Each structure stands twice: as C-alpha cells, then as structure tokens.
CSV table of C-alpha atoms in Angstrom, one decimal:
chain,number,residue,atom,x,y,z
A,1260,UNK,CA,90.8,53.8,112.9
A,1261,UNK,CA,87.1,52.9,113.6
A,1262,UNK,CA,84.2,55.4,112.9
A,1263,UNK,CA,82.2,53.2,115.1
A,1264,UNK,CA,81.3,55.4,118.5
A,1265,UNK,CA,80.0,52.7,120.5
A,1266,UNK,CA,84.0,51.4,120.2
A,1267,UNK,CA,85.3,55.0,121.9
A,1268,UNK,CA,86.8,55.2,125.3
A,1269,UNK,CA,87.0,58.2,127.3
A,1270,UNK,CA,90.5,58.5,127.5
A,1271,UNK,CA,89.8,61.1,130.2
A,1272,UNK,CA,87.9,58.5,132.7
A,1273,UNK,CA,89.0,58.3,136.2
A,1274,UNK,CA,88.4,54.8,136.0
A,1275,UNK,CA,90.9,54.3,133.4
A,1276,UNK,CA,93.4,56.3,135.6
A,1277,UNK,CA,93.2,60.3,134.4
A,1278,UNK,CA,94.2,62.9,136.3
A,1279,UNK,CA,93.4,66.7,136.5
A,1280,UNK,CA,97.0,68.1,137.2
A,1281,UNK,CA,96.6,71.3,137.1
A,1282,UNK,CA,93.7,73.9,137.2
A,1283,UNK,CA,94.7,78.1,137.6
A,1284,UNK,CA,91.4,78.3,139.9
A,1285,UNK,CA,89.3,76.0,141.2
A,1286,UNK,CA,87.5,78.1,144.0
A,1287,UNK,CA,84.0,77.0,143.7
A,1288,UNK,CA,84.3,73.1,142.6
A,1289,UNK,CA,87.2,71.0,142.4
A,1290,UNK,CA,88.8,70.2,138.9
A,1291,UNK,CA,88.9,66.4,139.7
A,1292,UNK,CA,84.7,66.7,139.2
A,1293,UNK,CA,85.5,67.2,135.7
A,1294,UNK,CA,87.0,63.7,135.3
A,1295,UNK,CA,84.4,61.4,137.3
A,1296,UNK,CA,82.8,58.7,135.7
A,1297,UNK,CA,79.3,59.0,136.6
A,1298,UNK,CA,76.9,61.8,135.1
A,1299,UNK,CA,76.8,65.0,136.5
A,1300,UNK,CA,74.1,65.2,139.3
A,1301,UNK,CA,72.7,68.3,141.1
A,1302,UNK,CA,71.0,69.1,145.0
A,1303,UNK,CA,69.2,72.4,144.6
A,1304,UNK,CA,69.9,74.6,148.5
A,1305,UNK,CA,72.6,72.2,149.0
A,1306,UNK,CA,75.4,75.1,150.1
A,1307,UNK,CA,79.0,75.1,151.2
A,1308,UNK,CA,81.5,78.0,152.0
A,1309,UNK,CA,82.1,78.8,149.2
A,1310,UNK,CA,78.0,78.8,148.0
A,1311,UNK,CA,76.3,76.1,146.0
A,1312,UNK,CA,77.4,72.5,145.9
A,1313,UNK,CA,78.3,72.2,142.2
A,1314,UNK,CA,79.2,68.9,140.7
A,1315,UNK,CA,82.0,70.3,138.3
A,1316,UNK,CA,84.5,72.9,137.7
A,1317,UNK,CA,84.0,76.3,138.8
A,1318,UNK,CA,86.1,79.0,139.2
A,1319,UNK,CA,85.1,82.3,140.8
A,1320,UNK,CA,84.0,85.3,138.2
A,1321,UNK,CA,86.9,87.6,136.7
A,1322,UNK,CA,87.6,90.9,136.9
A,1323,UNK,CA,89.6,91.3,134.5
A,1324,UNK,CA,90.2,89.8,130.8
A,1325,UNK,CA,91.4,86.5,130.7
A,1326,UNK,CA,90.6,82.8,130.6
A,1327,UNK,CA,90.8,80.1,133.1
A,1328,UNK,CA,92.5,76.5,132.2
A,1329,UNK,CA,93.0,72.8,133.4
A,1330,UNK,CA,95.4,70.3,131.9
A,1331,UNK,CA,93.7,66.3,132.4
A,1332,UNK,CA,96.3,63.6,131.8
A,1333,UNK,CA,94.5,61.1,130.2
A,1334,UNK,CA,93.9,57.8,131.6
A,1335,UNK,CA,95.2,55.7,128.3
A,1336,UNK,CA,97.0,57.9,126.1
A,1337,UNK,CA,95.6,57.7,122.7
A,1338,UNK,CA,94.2,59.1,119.4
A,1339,UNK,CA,91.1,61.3,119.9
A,1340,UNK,CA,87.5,60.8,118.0
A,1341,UNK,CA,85.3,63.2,120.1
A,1342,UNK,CA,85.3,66.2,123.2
A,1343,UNK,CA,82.2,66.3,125.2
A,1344,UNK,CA,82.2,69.6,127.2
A,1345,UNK,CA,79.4,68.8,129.4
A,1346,UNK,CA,77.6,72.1,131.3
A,1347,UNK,CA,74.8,69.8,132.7
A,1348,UNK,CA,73.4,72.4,135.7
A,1349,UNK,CA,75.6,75.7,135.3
A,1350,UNK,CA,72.6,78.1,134.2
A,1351,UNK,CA,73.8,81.3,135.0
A,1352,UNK,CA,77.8,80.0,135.3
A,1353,UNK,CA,78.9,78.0,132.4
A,1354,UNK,CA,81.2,79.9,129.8
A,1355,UNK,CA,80.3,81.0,127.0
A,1356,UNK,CA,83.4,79.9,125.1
A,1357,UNK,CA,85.6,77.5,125.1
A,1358,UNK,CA,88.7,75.7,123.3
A,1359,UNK,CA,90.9,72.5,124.1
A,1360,UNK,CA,93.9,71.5,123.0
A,1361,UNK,CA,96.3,68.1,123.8
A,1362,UNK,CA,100.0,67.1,123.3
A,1363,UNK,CA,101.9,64.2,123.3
A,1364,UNK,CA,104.9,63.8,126.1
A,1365,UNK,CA,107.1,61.4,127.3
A,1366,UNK,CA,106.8,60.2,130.6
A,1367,UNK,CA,105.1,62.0,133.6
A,1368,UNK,CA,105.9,65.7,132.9
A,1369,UNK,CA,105.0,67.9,135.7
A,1370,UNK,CA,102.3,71.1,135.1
A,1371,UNK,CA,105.2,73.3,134.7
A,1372,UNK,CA,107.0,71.0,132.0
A,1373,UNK,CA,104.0,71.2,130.1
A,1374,UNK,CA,104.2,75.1,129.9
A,1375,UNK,CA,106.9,74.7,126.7
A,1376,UNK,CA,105.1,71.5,125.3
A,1377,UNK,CA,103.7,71.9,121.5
A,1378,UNK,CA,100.0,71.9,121.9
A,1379,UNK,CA,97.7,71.0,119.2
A,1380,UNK,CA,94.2,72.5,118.4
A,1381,UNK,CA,91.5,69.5,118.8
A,1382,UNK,CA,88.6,72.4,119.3
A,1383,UNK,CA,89.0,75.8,118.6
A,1384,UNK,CA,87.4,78.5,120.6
A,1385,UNK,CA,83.7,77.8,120.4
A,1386,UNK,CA,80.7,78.8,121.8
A,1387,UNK,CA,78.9,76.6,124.7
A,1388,UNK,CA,75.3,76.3,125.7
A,1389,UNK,CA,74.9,76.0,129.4
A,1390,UNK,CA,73.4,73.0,131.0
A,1391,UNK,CA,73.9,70.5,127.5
A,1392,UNK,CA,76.5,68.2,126.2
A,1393,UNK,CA,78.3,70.5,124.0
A,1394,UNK,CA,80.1,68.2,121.3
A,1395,UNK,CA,82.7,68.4,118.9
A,1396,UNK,CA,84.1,66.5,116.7
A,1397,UNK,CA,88.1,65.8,116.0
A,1398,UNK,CA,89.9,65.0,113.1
A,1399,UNK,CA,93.5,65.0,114.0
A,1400,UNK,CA,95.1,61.9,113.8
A,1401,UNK,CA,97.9,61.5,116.4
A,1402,UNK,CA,98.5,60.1,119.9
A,1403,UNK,CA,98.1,62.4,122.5
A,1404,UNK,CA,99.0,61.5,126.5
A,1405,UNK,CA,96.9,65.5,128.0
A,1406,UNK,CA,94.5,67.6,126.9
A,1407,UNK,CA,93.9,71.2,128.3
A,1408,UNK,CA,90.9,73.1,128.7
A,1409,UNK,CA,90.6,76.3,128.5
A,1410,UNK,CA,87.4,78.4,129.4
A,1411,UNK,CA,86.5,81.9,128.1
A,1412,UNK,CA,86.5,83.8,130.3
A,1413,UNK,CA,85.2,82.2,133.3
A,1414,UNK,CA,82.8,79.7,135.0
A,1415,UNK,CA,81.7,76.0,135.5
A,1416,UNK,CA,81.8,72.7,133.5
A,1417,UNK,CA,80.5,69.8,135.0
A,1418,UNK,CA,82.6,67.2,133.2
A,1419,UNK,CA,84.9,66.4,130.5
A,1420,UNK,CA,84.6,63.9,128.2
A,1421,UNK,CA,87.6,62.5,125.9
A,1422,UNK,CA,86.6,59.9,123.4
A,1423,UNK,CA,89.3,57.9,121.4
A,1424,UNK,CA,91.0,55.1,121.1
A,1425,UNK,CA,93.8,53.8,123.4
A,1426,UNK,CA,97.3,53.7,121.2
A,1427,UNK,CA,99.2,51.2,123.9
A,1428,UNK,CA,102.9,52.4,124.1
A,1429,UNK,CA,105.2,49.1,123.4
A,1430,UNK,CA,108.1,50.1,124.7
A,1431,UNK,CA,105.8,49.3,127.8
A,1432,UNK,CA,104.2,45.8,127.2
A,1433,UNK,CA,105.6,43.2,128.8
A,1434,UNK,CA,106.2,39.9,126.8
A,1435,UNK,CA,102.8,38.8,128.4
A,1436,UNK,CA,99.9,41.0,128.1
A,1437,UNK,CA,96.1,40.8,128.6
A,1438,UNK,CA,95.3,40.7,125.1
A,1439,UNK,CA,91.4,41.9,126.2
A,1440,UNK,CA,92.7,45.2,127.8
A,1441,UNK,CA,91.0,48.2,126.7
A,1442,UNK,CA,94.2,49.8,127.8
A,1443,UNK,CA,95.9,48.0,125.1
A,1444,UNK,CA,93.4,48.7,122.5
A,1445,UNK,CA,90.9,45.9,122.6
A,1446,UNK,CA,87.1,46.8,121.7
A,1447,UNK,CA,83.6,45.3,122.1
A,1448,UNK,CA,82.7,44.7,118.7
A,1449,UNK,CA,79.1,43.6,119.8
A,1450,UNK,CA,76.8,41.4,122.3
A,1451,UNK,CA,73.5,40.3,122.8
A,1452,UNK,CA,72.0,42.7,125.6
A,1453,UNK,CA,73.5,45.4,128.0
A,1454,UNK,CA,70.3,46.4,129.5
A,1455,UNK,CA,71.6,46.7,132.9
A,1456,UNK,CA,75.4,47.9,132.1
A,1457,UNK,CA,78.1,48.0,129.5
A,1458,UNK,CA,79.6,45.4,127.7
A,1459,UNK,CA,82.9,47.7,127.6
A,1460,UNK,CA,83.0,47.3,131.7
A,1461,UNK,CA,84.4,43.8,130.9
A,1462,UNK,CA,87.8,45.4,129.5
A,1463,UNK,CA,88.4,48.2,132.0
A,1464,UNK,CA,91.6,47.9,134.2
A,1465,UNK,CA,91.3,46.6,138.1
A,1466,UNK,CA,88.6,45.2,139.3
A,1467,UNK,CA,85.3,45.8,139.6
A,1468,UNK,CA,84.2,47.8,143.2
A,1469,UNK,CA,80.2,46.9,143.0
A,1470,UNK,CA,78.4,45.3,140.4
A,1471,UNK,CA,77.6,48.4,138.3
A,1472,UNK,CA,81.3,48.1,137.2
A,1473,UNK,CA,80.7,45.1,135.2
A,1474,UNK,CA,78.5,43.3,132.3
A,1475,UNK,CA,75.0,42.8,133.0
A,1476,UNK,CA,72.2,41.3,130.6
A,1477,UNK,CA,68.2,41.6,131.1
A,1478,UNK,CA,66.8,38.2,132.5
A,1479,UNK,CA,65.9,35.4,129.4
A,1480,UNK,CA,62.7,34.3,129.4
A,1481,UNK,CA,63.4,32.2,126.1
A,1482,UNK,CA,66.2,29.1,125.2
A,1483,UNK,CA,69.1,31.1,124.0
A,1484,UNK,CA,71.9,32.8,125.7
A,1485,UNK,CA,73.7,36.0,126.0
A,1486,UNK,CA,77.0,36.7,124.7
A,1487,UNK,CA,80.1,39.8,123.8
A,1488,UNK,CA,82.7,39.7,121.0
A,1489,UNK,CA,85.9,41.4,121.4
A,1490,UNK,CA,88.7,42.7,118.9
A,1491,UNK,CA,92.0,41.7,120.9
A,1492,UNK,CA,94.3,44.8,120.8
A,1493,UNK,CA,96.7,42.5,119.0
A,1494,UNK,CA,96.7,38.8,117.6
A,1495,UNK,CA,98.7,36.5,120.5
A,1496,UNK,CA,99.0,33.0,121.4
A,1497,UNK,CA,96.7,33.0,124.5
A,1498,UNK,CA,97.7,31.2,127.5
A,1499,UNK,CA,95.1,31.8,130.3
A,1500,UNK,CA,91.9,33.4,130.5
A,1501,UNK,CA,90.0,34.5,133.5
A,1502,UNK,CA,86.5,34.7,133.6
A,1503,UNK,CA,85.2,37.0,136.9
A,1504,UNK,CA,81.8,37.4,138.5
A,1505,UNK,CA,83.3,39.0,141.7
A,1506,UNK,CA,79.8,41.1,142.9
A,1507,UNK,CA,77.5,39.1,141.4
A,1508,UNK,CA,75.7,37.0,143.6
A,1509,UNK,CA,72.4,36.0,142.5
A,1510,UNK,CA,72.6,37.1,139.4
A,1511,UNK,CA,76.0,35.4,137.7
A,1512,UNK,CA,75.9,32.7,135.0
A,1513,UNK,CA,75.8,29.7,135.5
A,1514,UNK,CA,77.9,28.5,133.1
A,1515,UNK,CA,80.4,30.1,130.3
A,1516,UNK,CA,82.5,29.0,126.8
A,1517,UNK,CA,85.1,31.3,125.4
A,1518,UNK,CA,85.6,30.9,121.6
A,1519,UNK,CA,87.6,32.2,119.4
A,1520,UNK,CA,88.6,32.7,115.4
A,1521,UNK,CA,90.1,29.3,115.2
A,1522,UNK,CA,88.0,27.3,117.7
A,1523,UNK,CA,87.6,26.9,121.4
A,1524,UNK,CA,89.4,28.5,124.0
A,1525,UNK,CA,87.2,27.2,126.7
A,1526,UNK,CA,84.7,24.9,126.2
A,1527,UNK,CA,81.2,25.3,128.2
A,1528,UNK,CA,81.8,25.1,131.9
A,1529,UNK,CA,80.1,25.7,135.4
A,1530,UNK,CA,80.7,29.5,137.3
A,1531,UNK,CA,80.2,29.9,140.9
A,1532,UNK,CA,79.1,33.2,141.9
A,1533,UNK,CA,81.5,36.4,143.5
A,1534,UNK,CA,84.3,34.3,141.9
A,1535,UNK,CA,87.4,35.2,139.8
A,1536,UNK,CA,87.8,32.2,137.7
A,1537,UNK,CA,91.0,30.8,136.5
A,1538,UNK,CA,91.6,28.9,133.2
A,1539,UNK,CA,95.1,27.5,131.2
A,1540,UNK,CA,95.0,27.0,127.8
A,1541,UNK,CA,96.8,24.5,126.4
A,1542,UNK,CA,98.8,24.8,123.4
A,1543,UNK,CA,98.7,28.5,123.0
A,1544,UNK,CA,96.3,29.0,120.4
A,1545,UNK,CA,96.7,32.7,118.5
A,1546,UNK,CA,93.7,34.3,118.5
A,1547,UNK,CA,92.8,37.9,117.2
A,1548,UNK,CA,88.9,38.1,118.8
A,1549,UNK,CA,86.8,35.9,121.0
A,1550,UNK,CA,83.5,35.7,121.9
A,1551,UNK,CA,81.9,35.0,125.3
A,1552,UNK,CA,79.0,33.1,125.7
A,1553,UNK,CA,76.9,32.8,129.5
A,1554,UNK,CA,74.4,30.7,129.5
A,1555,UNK,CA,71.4,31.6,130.3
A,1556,UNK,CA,72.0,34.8,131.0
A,1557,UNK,CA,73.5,37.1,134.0
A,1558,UNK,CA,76.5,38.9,134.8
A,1559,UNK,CA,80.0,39.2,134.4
A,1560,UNK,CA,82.9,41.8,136.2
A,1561,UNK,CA,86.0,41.3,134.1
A,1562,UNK,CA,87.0,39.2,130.6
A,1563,UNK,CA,90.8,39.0,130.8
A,1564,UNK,CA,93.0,37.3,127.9
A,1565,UNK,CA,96.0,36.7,128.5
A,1566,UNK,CA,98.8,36.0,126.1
A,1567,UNK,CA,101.8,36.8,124.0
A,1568,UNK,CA,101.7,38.6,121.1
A,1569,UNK,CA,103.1,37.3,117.9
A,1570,UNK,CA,106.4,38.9,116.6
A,1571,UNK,CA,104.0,40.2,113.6
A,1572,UNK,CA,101.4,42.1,115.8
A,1573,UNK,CA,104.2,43.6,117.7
A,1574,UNK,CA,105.9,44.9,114.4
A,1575,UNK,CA,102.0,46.5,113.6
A,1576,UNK,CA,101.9,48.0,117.4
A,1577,UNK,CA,104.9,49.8,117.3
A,1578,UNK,CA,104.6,51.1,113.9
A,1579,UNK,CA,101.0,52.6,114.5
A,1580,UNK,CA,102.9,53.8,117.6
A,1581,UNK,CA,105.7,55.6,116.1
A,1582,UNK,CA,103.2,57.4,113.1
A,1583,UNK,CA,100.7,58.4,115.6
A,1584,UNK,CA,103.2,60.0,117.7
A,1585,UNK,CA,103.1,64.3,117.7
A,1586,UNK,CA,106.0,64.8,115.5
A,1587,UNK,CA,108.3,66.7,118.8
A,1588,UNK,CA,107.1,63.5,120.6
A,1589,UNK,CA,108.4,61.3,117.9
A,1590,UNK,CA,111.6,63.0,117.4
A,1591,UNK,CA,112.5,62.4,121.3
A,1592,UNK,CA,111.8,59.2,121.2
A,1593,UNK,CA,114.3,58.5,118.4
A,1594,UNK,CA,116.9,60.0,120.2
A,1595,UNK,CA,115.9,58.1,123.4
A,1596,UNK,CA,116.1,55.2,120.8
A,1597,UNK,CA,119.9,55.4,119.8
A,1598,UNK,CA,119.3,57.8,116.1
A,1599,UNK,CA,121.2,60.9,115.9
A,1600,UNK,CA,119.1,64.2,116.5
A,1601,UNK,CA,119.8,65.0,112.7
A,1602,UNK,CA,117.9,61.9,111.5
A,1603,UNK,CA,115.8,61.8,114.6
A,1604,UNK,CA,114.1,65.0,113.5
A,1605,UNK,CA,113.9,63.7,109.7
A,1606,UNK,CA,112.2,60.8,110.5
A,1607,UNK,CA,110.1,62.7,112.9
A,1608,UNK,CA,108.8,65.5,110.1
A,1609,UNK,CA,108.0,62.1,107.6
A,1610,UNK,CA,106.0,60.5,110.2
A,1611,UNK,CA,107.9,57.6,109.3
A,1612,UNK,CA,107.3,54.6,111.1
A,1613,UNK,CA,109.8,51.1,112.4
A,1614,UNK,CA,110.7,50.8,108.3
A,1615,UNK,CA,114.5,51.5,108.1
A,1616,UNK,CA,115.3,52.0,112.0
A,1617,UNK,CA,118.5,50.5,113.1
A,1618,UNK,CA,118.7,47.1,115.6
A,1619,UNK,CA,119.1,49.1,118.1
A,1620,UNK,CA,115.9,51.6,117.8
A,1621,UNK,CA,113.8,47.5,117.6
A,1622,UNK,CA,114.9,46.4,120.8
A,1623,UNK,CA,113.5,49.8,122.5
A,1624,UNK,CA,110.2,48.3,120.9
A,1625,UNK,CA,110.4,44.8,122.3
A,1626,UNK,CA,110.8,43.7,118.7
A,1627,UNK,CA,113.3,40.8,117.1
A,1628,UNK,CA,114.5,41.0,113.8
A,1629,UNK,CA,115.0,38.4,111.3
A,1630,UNK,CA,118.2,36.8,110.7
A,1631,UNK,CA,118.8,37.5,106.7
C-alpha cells in the first residue's frame, strides 16, 4: 500500500483500457465521456438534437423517483485509493447526490451478470457540488475489476475518476513480463522535471499516439541532466529494455543510461529521434527499480523492462493477489483452482492467502514449489 497520490492510477482511464458497459440512460451525453482521459472541456451555443453539446454523462430529467446508474470496467483491475466525481460545467444539471460502489468478478461478465454480483460501498450517498471535483476518499482494502455509479436522482457528470493501484492477476502473467508496466504495478517513484507531461506516461500500455502521451522535461540551460525512477511491479532478472522516443523529433535526448539497484543495465548511449530503441541485457541481472537518465534533457514515449520474475516475487504477487480478492471473488477462484467448495469458502472468509494451498491451487498461479 502507498499513501503517496502522485503514485495513483486511474484505474478508470480509457487509456489503460476501461469501459463504460452499461448506462440505464444516456440521452443527452454518452457514458463513454465519463471515462476520457483529457479534462472536461465546454463550447457555450454549441447544440445538438438532443440540446447542448455536454462533455459528460447526462441523462434526461425524471419524472418519477428513482436514480440513474453506469457500471465502468476498469482499465487495470485493482485496489482503490480515491473517486473523483467530476461535475466540471453541469450548473443547472449535475445531481445533487451520488454513491458508487465496485466488485470484484472473474472474467468479462456481461451487464446483466453483474446484476447478482456482491457490490461493495467505496462512497455512500453523498452530496455533489456542481461544476467541481467532488472527492472522496476510500479505505477498503480489496481488488476490485468495476465500479458503478449511481446518481440521485438525475443529471450530468462530466467524468469519472478511479484512483488506485493496479493488483496484476498472475494467473495472467506470462513467464516474461514488462517488469515497468503500470498494468503490472510498477510506479514513478520520482524524476527531475515533468513540466511539459507526466513521468507516469512512460508506463502506460501501447504506444504513444502524439507526443503528449509521453515524458517531457523543460529545456536545461545548466550541466546536469534529467532523469525518472521506477518501482518495478516485481523484482526479475531483466533481459531487454527498450527505450522509445517515437513522436519526438526535435526534442528527444540525445543520449540515455538505465541503472539499476545493483549497477548498470545500460550504460550511456546515443538515441536517434521517432525511434523505438532496442537493448539485450546480458546476464540477466535482477533488478527491483531503475532509474533513467537523458542527457541533457528532452523526451521520452515509453520505458519498457522486460524480464522474468524471480520464483520469490511471484510467491509475493499471488499472495497480495489472493488477500486482496472480494471474499465471493476469492472463493470462485479456489474452486476454479482445484479446493473443494467447503474449504474454498473457508479460506475465502479468512482472507487467507497461497499459505497452505495444495500443488495444484500453485500451478493456477504460475508458481513452483520446492522439492522438500
């Protein structure tokens, strides 16, 4: 757990892969709004069909008691720090109340699956101030894969924000993984300058579109250079690293190192601009954080460090895993895993974690146990 809110993602990004799945009413703006990554923006006399262009949620106004709802599946399932309910332009429209709730569910449910799902409370029902960044804090500690919305009793929200931190599932890492993924729970712990964009950008999945999406520093007018540190999601014996400046033409670095706890992982060497650069490491060095230095300065699309994690760091994955998981979650999974439904659901209600799980229930988790 980190109490550090520069190290939050929004789980809920579009960019990480969310998805608004279902929304009762949508007949003034689109539920996806809710999910983009940008900030909200407004065009006053910019109208539609349906009235005002609104970039958010709206549905149209009730007549009768009720409350409208959307479910978002989050783009990296995980453990959440902070909700942002963001009115930004609904005046006269935004609701007055609202609550949201999440769950935890195995695979890609369907809206209607959901309906029977065991949702938890991470905001009761609270009042909103329109046009403002509502937030609330959260304080339950388990992995959730949706969240729902639910607005009282009608009206807009321009987007929803999800703060947390990813909780990789390791029943889906493969034996190689980028070790630098924010999807698999690796963090900025802290850089030099970000005064044109994010450090985080470096982590995200895919790759960057335009040069917004990546890692931009102010120009140096002085002999040092700029550089980011990054908590791996798990400690691994790295085998390459790539180091991209795709979009970044006349502003890239010219040159780059990658260290790391024990060492080097690349030594100092040349960039070329609107390039994804490829490097092997020899050896496999196991590394839990690195640092990237560019020299002088400049910009960078994507950090990517890839590697195997060490029998050790899989046990600690797959533990925080299994305790994290919403206890009806946990108990399916158990099941899934090869443990009768008796045990399954014992287990489940002592939020215990890979401690005393058959052979079996290990190799669901990628994990190898030692010979006695």
């Amino acid at each position: 757990m980190t109490s550090d809110k520069t190290q939050w993602v929004d789980l809920a990004s579009r960019s990480l892969g969310a998805g608004v799945i279902y929304a009762n009413d949508e007949l003034f703006a689109d539920r996806e709004n809710l999910i983009k990554s940008g900030d909200p923006v407004f065009q006053p006399h910019t109208f539609g069909n349906k009235g005002q262009v609104m970039d958010g949620w709206e549905t149209r106004r009730r007549r009768e008691t009720g409350s409208d709802s959307a479910i978002v599946r989050l783009g990296c399932a995980g453990v959440v720090r902070q909700v942002v309910v963001d009115t930004s332009y609904f005046t006269g429209n935004y609701p007055p109340e609202v609550s949201v709730e999440a769950c935890g569910a195995e695979g890609y449910p369907a809206p209607a699956d959901l309906s029977t799902a065991s949702w938890t409370t991470l905001v009761p029902r609270s009042a909103v101030a329109g046009d403002s960044r509502n937030e609330f804090e959260v304080v339950v500690e388990q992995r959730f894969t949706h969240v729902r919305l639910t607005i009282f009793p009608d009206g807009g929200v321009a987007r929803l924000r999800v703060y947390g931190e990813p909780v990789p599932d390791p029943r889906l890492l493969p034996a190689t993984i980028d070790l630098a993924a924010l999807e698999n729970g690796a963090v900025v712990t802290g850089c030099s300058n970000m005064f044109y964009s994010s450090p985080a950008n470096l982590l995200r999945p895919g790759l960057a579109r335009v040069m917004g999406d990546g890692w931009e520093t102010a120009r140096r007018r002085d002999d040092s250079n700029d550089w980011v540190a990054v908590r791996l999601a798990c400690s691994g014996s790295v085998e390459v690293v790539e180091l991209d400046t795709s979009h970044f033409v006349g502003n890239a670095p010219g040159w780059a190192a990658l260290g790391y706890d024990g060492g080097d992982l690349l030594a100092r060497t040349a960039l070329q601009p609107d390039t994804r650069h490829r490097f092997a490491v020899a050896g496999g060095p196991v590394a839990e954080q690195v640092r990237l230095d560019v020299y002088p300065d400049g910009g960078m699309a994507r950090l990517r460090v890839f590697g195997i994690p060490t029998p050790q760091a899989r046990a600690v994955l797959a533990d925080r895993f299994l305790r994290l998981l919403p206890e009806a979650q946990l108990a399916a999974v158990l099941g899934a895993a090869g443990l009768a439904q008796d045990e399954a659901t014992r287990r489940a209600g002592a939020r215990a974690g890979l401690e005393g799980l058959p052979d079996r229930a290990h190799e669901q988790f990628r994990l190898v146990r030692n010979n006695p």
